[in-house]
XYZ file of C-alpha atoms in Angstrom:
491
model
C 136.218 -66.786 -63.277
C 136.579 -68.425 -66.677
C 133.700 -68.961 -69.014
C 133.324 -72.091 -70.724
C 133.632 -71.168 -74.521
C 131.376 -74.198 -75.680
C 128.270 -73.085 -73.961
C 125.359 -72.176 -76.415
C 124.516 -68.481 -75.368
C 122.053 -68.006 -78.301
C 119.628 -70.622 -77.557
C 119.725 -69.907 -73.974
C 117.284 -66.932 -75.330
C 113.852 -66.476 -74.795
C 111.630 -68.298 -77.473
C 110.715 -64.440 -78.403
C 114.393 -63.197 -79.293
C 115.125 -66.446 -81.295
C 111.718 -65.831 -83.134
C 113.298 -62.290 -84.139
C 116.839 -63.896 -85.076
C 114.839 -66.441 -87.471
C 113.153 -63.284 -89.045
C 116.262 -62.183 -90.647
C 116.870 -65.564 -92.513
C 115.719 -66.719 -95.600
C 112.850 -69.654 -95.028
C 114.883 -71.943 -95.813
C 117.840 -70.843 -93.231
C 115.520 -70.361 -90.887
C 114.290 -74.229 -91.305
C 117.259 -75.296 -90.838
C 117.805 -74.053 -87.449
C 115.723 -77.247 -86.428
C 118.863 -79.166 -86.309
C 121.012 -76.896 -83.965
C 118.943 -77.615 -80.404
C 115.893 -78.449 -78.336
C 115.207 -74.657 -78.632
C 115.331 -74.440 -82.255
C 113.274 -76.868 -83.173
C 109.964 -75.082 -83.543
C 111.219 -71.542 -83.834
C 110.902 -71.460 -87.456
C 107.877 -72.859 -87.645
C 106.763 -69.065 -86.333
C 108.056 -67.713 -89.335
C 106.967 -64.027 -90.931
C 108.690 -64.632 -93.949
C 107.420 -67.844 -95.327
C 108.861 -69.514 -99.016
C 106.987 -72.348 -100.218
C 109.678 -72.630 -103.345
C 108.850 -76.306 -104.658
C 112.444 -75.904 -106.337
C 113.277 -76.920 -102.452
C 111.734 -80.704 -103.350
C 111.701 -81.188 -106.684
C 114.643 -81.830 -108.562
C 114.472 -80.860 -112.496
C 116.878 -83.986 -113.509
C 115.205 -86.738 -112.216
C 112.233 -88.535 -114.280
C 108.764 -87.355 -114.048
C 107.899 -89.829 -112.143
C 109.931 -89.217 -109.441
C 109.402 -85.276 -109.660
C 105.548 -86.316 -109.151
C 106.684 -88.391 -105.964
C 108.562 -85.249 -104.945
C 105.864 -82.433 -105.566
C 103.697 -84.723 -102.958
C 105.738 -83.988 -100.550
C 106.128 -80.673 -101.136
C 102.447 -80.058 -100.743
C 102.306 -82.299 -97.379
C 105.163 -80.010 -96.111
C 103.119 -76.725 -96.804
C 99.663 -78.370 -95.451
C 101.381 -79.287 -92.321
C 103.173 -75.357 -91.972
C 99.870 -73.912 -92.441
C 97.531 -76.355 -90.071
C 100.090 -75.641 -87.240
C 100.855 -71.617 -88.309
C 100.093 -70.203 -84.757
C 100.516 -66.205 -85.812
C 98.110 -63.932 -86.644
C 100.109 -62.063 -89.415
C 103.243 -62.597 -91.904
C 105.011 -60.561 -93.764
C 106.121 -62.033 -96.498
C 104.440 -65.186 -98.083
C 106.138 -67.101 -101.709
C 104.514 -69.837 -103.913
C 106.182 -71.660 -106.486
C 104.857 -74.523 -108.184
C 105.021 -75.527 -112.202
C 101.888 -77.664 -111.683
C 99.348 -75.942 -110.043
C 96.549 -78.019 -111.664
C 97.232 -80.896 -109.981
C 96.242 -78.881 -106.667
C 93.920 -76.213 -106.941
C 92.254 -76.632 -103.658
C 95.898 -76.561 -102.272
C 97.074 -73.338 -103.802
C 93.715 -72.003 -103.040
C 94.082 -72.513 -99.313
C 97.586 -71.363 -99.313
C 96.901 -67.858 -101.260
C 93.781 -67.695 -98.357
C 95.895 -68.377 -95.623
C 98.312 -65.948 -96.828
C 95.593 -63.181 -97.565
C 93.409 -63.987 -93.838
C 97.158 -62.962 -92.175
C 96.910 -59.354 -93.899
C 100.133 -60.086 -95.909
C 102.109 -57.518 -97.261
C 104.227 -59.188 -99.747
C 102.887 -61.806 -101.538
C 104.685 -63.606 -104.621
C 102.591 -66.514 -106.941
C 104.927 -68.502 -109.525
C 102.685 -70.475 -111.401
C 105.473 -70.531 -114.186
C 107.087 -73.716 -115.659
C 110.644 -73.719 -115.660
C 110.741 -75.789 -119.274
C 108.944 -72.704 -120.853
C 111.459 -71.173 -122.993
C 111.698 -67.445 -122.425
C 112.663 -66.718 -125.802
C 110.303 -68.790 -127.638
C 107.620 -67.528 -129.474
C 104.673 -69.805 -128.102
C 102.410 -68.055 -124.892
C 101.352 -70.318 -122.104
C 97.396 -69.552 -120.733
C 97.284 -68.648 -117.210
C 97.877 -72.257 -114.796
C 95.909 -70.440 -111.482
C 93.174 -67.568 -111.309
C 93.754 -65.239 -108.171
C 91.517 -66.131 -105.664
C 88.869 -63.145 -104.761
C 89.431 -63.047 -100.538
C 93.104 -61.359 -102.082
C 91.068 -58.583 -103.380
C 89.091 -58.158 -100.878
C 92.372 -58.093 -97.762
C 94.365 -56.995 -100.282
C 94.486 -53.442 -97.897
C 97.815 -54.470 -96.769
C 99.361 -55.431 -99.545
C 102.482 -53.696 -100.786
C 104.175 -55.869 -103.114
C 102.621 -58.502 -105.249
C 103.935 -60.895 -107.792
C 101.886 -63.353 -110.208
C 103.487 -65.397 -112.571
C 101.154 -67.086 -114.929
C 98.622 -65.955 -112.208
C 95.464 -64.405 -114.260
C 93.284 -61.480 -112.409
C 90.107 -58.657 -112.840
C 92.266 -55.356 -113.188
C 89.208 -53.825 -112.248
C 89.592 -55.547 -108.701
C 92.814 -53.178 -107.951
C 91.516 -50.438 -106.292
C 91.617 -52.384 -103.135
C 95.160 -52.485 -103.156
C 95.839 -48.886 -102.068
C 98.918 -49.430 -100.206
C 100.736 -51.603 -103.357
C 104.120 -50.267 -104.486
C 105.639 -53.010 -106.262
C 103.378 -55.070 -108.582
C 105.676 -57.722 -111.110
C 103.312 -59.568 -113.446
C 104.851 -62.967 -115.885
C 103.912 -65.118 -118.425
C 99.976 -63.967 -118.712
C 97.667 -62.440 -121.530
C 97.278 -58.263 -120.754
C 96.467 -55.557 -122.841
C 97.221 -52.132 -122.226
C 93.723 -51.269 -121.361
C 94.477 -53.350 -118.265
C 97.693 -52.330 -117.152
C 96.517 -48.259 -117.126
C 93.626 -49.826 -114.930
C 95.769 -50.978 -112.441
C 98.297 -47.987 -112.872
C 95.211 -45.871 -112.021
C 93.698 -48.161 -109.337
C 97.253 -48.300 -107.340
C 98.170 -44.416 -107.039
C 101.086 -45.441 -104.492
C 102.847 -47.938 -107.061
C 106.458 -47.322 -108.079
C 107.373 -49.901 -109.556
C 105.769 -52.522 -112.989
C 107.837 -55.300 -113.649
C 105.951 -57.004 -117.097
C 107.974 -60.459 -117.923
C 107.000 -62.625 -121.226
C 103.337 -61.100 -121.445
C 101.352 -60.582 -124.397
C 98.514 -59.104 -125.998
C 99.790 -55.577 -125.859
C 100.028 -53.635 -128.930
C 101.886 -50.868 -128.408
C 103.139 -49.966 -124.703
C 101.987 -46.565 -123.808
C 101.801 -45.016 -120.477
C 100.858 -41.059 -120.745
C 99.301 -39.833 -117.611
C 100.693 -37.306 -115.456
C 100.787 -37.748 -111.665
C 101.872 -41.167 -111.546
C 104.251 -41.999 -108.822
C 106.184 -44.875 -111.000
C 109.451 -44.852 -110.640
C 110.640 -47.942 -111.934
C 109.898 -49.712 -114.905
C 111.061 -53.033 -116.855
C 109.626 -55.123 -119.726
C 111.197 -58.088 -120.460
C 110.605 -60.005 -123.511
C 106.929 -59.342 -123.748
C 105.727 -59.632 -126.945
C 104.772 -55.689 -128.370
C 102.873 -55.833 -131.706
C 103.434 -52.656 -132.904
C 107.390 -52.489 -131.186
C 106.500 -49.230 -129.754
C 107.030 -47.827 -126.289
C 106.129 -44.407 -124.424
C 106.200 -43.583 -121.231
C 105.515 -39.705 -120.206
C 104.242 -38.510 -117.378
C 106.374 -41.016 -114.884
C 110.080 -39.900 -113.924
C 111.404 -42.749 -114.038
C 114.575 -43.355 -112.362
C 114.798 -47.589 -113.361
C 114.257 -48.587 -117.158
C 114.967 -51.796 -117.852
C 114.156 -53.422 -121.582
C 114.412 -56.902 -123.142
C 113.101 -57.699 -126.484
C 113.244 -56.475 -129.858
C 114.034 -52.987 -131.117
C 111.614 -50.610 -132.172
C 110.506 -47.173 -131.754
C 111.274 -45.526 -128.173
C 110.160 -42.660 -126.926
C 110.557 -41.707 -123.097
C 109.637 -37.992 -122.504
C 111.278 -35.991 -119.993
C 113.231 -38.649 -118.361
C 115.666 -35.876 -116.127
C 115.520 -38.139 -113.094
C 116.979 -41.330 -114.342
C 119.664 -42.711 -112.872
C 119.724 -46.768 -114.377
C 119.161 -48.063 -117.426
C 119.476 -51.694 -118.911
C 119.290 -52.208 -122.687
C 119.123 -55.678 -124.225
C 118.326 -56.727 -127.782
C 119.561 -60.320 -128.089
C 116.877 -61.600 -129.288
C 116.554 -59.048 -132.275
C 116.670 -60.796 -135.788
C 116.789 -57.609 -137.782
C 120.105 -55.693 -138.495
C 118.954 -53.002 -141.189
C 117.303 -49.473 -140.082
C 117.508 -50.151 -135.906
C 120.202 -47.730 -135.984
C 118.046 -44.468 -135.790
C 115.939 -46.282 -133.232
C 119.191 -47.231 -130.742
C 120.408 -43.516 -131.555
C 117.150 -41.959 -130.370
C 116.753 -44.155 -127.068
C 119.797 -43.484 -126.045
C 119.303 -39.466 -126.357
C 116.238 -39.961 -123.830
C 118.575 -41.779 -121.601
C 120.925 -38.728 -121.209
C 119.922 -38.175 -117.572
C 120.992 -42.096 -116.360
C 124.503 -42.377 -114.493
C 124.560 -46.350 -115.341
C 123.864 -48.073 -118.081
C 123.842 -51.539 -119.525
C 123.908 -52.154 -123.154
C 124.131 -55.168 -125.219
C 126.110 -56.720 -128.373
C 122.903 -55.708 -131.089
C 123.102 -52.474 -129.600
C 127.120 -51.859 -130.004
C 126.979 -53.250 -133.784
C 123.439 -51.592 -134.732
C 123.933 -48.191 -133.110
C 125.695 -46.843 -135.706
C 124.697 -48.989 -138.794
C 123.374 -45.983 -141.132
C 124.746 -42.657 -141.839
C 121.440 -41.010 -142.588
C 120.025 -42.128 -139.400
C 122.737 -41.384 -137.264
C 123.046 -37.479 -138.726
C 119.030 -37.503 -137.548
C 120.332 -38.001 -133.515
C 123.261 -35.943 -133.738
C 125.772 -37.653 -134.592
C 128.491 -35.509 -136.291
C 129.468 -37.439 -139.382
C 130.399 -37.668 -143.211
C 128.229 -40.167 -145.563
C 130.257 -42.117 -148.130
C 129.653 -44.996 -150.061
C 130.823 -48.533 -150.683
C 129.585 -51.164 -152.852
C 126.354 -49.168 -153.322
C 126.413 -49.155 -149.343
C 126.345 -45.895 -147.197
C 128.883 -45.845 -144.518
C 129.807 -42.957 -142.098
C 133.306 -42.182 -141.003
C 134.321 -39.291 -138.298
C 133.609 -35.580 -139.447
C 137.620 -34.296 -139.507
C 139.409 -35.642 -136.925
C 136.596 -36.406 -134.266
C 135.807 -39.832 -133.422
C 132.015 -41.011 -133.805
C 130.195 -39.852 -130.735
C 126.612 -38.184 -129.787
C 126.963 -34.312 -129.843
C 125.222 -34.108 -126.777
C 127.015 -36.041 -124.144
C 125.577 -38.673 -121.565
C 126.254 -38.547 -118.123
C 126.801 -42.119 -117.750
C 129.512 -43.044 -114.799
C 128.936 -46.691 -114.824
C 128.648 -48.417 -118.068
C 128.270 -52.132 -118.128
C 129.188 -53.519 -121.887
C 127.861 -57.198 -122.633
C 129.666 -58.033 -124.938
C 132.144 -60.987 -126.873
C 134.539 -58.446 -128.022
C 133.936 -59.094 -131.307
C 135.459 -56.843 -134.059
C 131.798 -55.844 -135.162
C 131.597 -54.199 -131.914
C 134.750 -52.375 -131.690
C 133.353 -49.467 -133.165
C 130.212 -48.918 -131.194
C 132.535 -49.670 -127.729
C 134.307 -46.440 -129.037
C 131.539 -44.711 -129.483
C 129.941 -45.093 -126.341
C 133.507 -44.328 -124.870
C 133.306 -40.861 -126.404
C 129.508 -40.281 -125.636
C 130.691 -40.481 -121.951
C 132.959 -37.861 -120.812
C 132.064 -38.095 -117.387
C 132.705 -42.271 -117.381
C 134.227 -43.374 -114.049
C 133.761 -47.556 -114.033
C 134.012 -49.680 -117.063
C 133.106 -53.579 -116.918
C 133.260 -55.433 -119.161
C 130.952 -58.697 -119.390
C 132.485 -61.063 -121.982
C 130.102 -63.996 -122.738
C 128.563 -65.411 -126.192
C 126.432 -62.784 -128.127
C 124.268 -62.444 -131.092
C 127.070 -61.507 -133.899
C 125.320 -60.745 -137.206
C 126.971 -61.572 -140.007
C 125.363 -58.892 -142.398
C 127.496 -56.451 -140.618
C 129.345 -53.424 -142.188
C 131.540 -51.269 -140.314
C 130.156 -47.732 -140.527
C 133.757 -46.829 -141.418
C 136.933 -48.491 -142.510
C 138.886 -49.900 -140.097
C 141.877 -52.133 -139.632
C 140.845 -54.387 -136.811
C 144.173 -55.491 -135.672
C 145.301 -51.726 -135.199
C 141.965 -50.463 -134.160
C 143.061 -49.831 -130.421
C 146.672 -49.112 -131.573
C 147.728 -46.900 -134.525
C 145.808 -43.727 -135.315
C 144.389 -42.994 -131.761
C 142.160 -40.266 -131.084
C 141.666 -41.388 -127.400
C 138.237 -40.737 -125.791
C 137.999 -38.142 -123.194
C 136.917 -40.682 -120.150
C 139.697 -42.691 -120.690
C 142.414 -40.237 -120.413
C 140.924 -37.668 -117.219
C 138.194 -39.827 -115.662
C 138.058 -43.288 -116.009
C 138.833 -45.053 -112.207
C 138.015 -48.492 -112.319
C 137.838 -51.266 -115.151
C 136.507 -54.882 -114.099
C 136.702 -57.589 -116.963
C 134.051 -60.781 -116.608
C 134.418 -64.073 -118.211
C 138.559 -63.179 -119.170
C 140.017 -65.229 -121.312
C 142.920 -63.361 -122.439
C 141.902 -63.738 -126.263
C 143.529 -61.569 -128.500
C 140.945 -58.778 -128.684
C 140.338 -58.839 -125.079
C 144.534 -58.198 -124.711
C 144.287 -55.224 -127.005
C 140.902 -53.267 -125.198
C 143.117 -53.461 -122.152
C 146.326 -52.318 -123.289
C 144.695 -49.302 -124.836
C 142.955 -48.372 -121.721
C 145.801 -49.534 -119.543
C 148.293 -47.243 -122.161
C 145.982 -44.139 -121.793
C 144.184 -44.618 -118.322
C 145.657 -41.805 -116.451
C 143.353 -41.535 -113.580
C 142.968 -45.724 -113.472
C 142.886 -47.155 -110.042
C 141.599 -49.967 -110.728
C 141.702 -53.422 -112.841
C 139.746 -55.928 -111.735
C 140.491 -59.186 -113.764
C 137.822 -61.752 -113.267
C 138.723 -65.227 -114.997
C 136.684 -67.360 -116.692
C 135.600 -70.979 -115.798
C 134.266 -71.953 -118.866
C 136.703 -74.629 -120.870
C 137.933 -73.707 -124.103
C 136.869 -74.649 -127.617
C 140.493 -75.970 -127.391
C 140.785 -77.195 -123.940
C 141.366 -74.244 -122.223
C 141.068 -74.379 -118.544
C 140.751 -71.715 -115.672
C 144.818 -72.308 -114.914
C 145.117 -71.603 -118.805
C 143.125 -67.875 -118.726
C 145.247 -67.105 -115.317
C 148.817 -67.729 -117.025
C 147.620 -65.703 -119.990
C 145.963 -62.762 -117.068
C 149.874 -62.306 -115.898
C 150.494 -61.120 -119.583
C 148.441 -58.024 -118.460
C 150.752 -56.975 -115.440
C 153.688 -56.180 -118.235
C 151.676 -53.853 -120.291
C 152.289 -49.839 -120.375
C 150.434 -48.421 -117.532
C 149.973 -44.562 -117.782
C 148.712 -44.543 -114.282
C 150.712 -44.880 -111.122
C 148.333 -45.417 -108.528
C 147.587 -48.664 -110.559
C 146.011 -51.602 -108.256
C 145.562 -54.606 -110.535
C 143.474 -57.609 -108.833
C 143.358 -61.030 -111.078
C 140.844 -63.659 -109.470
């Protein structure tokens, strides 16, 4: 008996099984089952995991005329879901729209609809995608949260509002939250302890481009957080504390300041990034510091500001334990190694992953080396090559030839001789300094199994193409290799 290979054994189903298949696709997947069958057609239409993503409709080139047009019919399309919704719960329910205003009574009865089906995750982007995240200008609220979410909030686990204002001291209904990721709204600190303290199951605070906080400081033992990011909010006073949490996520965007993150044994990820700092004197003792109460994390992502500033002042870096001489130059003090050590935190991190942004940039060569040496233990290096805030007021904190920095007078770090395994390269372009990072760590890497070589598609200030970085990538497969077990991968 043969079986004929173009029958359709999936929609041959029951209506229930296909309902579960859907459940496992994005909204939008799931939609656009409609097209494959009779079957199909409706199945999504049953959805638990429901996006209403205007991004879907709207399309951010096109006059606003035409976006006005399209954000109609993005609002039909959700009025005609929710009139014919047939199920009594969902899971997951998603909002985005940039112009709320224009239909309160709509995004009322969608948050309603969403709240009267005991959701458990529920995400509100009120957000305008021409807001500049960087810019210094706040936005007011564009939606308030309607009150029937408070009140069958119960199930709620994970909750998201973006530009989205609230009553912190509505919280306590939402016992069973665990994520909570708040964006682009006015909060004070006095707020945010509320909720920490109304929500005793959260773990994780995601804080995006708010303001109105002072200085961040979250000092209460018990709390079950376990992740925690701020990104770009604007800090008065440029001061954070957290004790009392373990965390095992930190995640920071903004500006530098003062750091301090008590007993932080259980950390395993950290993500540093200071782009949008202005400042270059006296952040060095800050960066030294922060990265002392990051000893614990096993990854960790750092950016350009924090490679040049780390080690901008002698006096601050003998404060963290840095061993060190202090010299001057033009009236300038400067540090170089203490004898023949290489500039490195006494106390070692236990980083195995470190993730460098970076444009390889001779102002960073000497804080790449020093997070090299800080990290006995590394084990993957990547390398994420892409433009970065270079500032120009920069003095090496010793003197340095930068065409023989990764070539004459070597004291090679520990990591890259015994435990270094894998190197991946982003955004390769085969510029000079990129050729001479990986020939020293090629040259050195004993225990190197891997090179992963990932080329850029960006065009050159030149011309350069893609077929122009991958000629100059095959320069790499003649350099010294001290390993043998070598697997270099070029895509």
């Amino acid at each position: 008996m043969t079986m004929d290979r173009n029958i359709d054994m999936i929609s041959n189903l029951p209506s229930s099984l296909l309902i579960i298949i859907a459940g496992f696709l994005s909204f939008k997947e799931a939609a656009r089952t409609s097209v494959l069958s009779k079957q199909w057609l409706n199945i999504w239409r049953d959805a638990m995991h429901i996006q209403f993503n205007e991004n879907f409709f709207v399309k951010s080139d096109e006059p606003e005329e035409n976006q006005k047009v399209q954000r109609e019919v993005f609002i039909n399309f959700a009025r005609q879901f929710i009139a014919n919704y047939s199920k009594q719960d969902i899971k997951t329910l998603g909002l985005k729209c940039s112009k709320p205003g224009d239909f309160l009574a709509d995004m009322q009865n969608i948050v309603m609809f969403a709240s009267s089906r005991h959701v458990r995750e529920l995400g509100l982007d009120f957000s305008d995608p021409t807001w500049r995240e960087h810019a210094l200008e706040n936005h007011q609220a564009a939606f308030e949260l309607p009150s029937p979410v408070y009140e069958h909030g119960r199930a709620l686990k994970s909750l998201k509002l973006f530009s989205c204002s609230f009553d912190a001291s509505n919280f306590s209904n939402f016992c069973a939250l665990k994520t909570l990721s708040l964006g682009w709204i006015k909060i004070n600190m006095g707020s945010i302890m509320a909720i920490l303290e109304s929500c005793p199951l959260l773990e994780s605070l995601s804080l995006k481009r708010c303001w109105d906080i002072v200085s961040f400081e979250i000092s209460k033992p018990g709390l079950r957080l376990k992740s925690l990011v701020i990104d770009e909010c604007d800090i008065a006073e440029d001061f954070v504390l957290v004790e009392g949490p373990r965390l095992q996520f930190f995640k920071f965007s903004g500006n530098v300041g003062e750091f301090l993150l008590v007993d932080q044994s259980d950390l395993v990820k950290a993500e540093l990034d200071f782009e949008t700092e202005t400042a270059f004197d006296e952040i060095g003792l800050f960066l030294c510091e922060l990265l002392e109460d990051l000893l614990a994390a096993q990854v960790l992502t750092v950016c350009s500001v924090f490679l040049q500033a780390s080690l901008t002042s002698g006096v601050e870096c003998m404060k963290s334990g840095i061993n060190i001489v202090l010299f001057y130059v033009d009236g300038h003090s400067q540090i170089v190694p203490s004898g023949n050590e290489p500039l490195g935190l006494e106390a070692p991190i236990d980083v195995r992953y470190l993730i460098l942004k970076t444009a390889l940039h001779i102002n960073e060569f000497c804080g790449i080396r020093f997070m090299l040496r800080s990290c006995p233990r590394l084990e993957i290096l990547t390398i994420d090559i892409g433009p970065a805030n270079i500032f120009l007021e920069y003095g090496a904190p010793y003197p340095f030839n930068p065409h023989e920095f990764w070539s004459e007078n070597l004291l090679v770090e520990e990591c890259v001789t015994t435990t270094l395994k894998a190197v991946n390269v982003k955004g390769f372009k085969g510029m000079m300094n990129e050729l001479q990072v990986l020939k020293y760590l090629l040259h050195f890497g004993h225990a190197m199994e891997e090179l992963n070589l990932c080329v850029s598609n960006e065009a050159g200030s030149n011309g350069e193409t893609r077929e122009f970085y991958m000629e100059r990538a095959q320069q790499v497969l003649q350099f010294n290799m001290a390993s043998r077990n070598l697997s270099i991968a070029i895509l």
